[in-house]
Coordinates of N, CA and C in Angstrom, one line a residue:
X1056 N 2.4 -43.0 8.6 CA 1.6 -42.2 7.7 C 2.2 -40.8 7.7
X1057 N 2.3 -40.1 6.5 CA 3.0 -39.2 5.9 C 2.2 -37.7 5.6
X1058 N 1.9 -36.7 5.4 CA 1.5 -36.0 4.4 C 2.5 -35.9 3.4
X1059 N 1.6 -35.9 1.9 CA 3.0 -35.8 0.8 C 3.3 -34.5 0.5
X1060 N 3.9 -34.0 -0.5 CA 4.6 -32.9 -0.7 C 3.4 -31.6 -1.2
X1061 N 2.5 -32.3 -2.2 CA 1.1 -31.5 -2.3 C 0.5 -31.0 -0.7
X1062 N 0.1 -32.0 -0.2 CA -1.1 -31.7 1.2 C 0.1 -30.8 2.3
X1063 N 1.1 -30.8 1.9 CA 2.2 -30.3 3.1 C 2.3 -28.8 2.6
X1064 N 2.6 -28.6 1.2 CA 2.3 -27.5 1.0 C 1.3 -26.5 0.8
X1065 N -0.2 -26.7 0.9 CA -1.3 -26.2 0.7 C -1.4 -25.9 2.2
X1066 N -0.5 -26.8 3.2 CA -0.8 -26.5 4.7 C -0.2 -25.2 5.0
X1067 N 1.0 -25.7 5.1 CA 2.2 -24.2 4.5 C 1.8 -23.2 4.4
X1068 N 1.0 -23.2 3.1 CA 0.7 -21.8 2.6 C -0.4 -21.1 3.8
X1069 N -1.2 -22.0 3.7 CA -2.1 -21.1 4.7 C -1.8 -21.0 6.1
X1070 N -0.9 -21.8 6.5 CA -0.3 -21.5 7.4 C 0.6 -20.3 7.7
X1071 N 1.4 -19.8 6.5 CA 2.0 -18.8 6.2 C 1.5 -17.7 6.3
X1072 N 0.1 -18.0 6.0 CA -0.7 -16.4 5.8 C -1.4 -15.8 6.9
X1073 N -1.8 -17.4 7.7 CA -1.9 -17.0 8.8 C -1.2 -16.2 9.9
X1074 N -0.1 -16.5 9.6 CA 1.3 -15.9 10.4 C 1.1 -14.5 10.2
X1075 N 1.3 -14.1 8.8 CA 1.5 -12.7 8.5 C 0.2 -12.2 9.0
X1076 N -0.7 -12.9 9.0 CA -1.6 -11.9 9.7 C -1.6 -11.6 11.3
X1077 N -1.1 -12.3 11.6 CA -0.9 -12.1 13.5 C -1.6 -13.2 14.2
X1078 N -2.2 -14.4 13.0 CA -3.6 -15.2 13.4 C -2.4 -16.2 14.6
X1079 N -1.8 -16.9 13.8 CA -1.1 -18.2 14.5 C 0.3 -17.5 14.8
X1080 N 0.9 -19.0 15.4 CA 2.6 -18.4 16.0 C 3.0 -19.6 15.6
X1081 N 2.8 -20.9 15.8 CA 3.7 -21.8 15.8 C 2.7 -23.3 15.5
X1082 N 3.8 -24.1 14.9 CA 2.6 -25.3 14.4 C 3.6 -26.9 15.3
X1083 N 3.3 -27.6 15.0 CA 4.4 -29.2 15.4 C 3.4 -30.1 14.5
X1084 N 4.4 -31.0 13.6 CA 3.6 -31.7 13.2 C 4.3 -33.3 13.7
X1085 N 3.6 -34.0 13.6 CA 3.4 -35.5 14.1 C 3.0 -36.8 13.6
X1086 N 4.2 -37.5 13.2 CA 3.7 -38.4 12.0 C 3.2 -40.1 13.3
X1087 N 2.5 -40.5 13.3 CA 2.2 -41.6 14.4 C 2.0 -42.8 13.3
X1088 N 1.5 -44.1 13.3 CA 1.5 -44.9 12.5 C 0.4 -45.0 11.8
X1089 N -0.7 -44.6 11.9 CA -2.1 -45.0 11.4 C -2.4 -43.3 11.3
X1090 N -1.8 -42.3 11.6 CA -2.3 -40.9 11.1 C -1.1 -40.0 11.1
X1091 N -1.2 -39.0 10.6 CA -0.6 -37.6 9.9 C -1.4 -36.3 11.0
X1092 N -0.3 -35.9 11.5 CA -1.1 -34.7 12.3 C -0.6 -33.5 11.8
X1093 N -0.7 -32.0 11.5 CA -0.5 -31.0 11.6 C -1.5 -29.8 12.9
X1094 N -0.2 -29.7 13.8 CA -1.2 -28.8 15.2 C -0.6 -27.5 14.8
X1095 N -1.6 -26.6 14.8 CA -1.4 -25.0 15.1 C -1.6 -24.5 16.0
X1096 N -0.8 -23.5 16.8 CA -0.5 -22.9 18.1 C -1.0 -21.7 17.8
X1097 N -2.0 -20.8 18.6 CA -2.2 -19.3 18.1 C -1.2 -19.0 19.7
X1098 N -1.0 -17.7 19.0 CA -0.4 -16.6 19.7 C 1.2 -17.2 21.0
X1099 N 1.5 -16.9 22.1 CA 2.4 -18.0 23.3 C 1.8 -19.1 23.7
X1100 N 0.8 -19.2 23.4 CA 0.2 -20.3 24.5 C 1.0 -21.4 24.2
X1101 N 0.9 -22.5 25.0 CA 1.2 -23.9 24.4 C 0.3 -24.7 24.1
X1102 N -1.2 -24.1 24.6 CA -2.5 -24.8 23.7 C -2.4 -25.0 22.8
X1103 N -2.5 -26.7 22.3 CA -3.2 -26.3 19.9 C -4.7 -25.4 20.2
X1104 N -5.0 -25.1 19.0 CA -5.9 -24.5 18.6 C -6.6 -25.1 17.4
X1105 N -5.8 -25.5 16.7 CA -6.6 -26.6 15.5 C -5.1 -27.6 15.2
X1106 N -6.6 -28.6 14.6 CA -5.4 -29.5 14.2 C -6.2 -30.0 12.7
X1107 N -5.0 -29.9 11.8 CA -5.4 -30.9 10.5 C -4.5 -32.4 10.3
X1108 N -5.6 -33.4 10.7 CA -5.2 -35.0 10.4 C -5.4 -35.3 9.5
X1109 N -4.5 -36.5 8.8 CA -5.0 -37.0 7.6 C -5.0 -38.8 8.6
X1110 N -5.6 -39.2 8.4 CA -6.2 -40.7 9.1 C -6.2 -41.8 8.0
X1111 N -5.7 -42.8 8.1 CA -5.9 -43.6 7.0 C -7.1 -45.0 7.3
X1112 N -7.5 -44.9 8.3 CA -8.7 -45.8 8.3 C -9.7 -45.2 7.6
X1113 N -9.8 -43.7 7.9 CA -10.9 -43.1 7.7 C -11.4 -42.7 6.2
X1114 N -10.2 -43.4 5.2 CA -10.0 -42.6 3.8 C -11.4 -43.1 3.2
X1115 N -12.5 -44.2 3.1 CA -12.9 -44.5 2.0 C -14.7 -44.4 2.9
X1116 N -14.5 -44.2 4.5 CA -16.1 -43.9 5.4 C -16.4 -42.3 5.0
X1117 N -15.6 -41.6 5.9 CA -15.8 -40.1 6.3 C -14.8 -39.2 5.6
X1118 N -13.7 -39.6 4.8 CA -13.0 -38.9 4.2 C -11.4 -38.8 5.4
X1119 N -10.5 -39.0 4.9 CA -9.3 -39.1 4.9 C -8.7 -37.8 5.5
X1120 N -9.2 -36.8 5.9 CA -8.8 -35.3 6.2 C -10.1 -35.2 7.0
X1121 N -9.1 -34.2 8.4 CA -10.1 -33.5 9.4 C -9.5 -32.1 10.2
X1122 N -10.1 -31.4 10.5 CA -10.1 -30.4 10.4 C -10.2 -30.4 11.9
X1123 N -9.8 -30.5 13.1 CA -10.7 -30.4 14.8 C -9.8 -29.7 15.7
X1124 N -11.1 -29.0 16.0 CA -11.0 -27.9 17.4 C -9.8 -28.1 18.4
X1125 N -9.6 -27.0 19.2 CA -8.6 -27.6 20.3 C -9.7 -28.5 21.5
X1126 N -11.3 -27.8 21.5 CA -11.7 -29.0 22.1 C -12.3 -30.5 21.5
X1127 N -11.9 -30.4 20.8 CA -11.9 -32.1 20.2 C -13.0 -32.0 19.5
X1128 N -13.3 -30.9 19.0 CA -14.6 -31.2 18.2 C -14.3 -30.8 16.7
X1129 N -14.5 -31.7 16.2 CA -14.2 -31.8 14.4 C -15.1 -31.1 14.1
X1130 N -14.5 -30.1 13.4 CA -14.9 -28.8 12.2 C -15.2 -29.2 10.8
X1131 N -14.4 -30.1 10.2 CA -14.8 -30.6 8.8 C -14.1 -31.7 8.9
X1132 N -14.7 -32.8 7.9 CA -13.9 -33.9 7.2 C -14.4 -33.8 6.1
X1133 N -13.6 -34.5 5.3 CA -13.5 -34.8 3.7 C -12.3 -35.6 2.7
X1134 N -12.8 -35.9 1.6 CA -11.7 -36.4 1.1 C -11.2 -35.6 0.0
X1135 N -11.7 -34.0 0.5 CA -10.7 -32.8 -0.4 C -10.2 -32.2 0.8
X1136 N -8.8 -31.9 0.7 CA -7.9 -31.0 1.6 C -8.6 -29.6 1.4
X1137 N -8.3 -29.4 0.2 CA -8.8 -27.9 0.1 C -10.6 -27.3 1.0
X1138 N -11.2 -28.4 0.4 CA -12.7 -28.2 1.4 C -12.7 -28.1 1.9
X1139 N -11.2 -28.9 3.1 CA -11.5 -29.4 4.7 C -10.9 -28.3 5.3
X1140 N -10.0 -27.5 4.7 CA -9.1 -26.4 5.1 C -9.8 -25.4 4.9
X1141 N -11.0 -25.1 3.8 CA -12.1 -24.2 4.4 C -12.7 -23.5 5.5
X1142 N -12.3 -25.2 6.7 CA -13.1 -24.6 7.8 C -12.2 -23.8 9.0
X1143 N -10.8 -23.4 8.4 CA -10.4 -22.5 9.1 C -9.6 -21.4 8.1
X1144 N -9.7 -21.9 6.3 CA -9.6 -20.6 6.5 C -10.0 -19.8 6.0
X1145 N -10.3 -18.4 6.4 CA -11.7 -17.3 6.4 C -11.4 -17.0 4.5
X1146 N -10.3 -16.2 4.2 CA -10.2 -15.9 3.2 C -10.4 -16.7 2.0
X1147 N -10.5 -17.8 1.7 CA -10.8 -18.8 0.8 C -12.4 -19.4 1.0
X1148 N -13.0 -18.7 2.2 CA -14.3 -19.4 2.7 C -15.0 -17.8 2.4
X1149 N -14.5 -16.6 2.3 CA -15.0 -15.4 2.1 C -15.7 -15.4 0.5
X1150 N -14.7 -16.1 -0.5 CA -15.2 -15.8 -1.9 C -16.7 -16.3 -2.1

């Protein structure tokens, strides 16, 4: 399983802005057979800090996209990226 060129770049961006702001440092992403990972790194650590999955069992129960903590606890799901990306990021969650 993949993210496509849409959901990779909406990650991107906010990933990008996060950068410029001093939020994150570094991401790894992880393609495994049944899911799509995107991990974000804040600051040196080698901790993730968030992770956005796209899961393909999960597309048609809880929504196909998740949004979860570095302690394993899911922040959002949905079957909108943009929604689910809400839950980390402030500026888009500010308007």
């Amino acid at each position: 399983m993949t993210f496509n060129r849409l959901e990779l770049n909406r990650i991107l961006n906010l990933y990008g802005r996060m950068v410029a702001d001093g939020e994150w440092r570094d991401y790894a992403i992880d393609f495994l057979r049944d899911r799509a990972v995107f991990s974000i790194f804040r600051r040196a650590r080698k901790f993730q800090s968030t992770a956005s999955k796209r899961i393909r069992g999960l597309s048609r129960k809880q929504g196909i996209y998740s949004v979860i903590s570095a302690s394993g606890l899911i922040l959002r799901r949905g079957h909108d990226l943009d929604r689910v990306l809400l839950a980390i990021d402030r500026k888009l969650a500010v308007v």
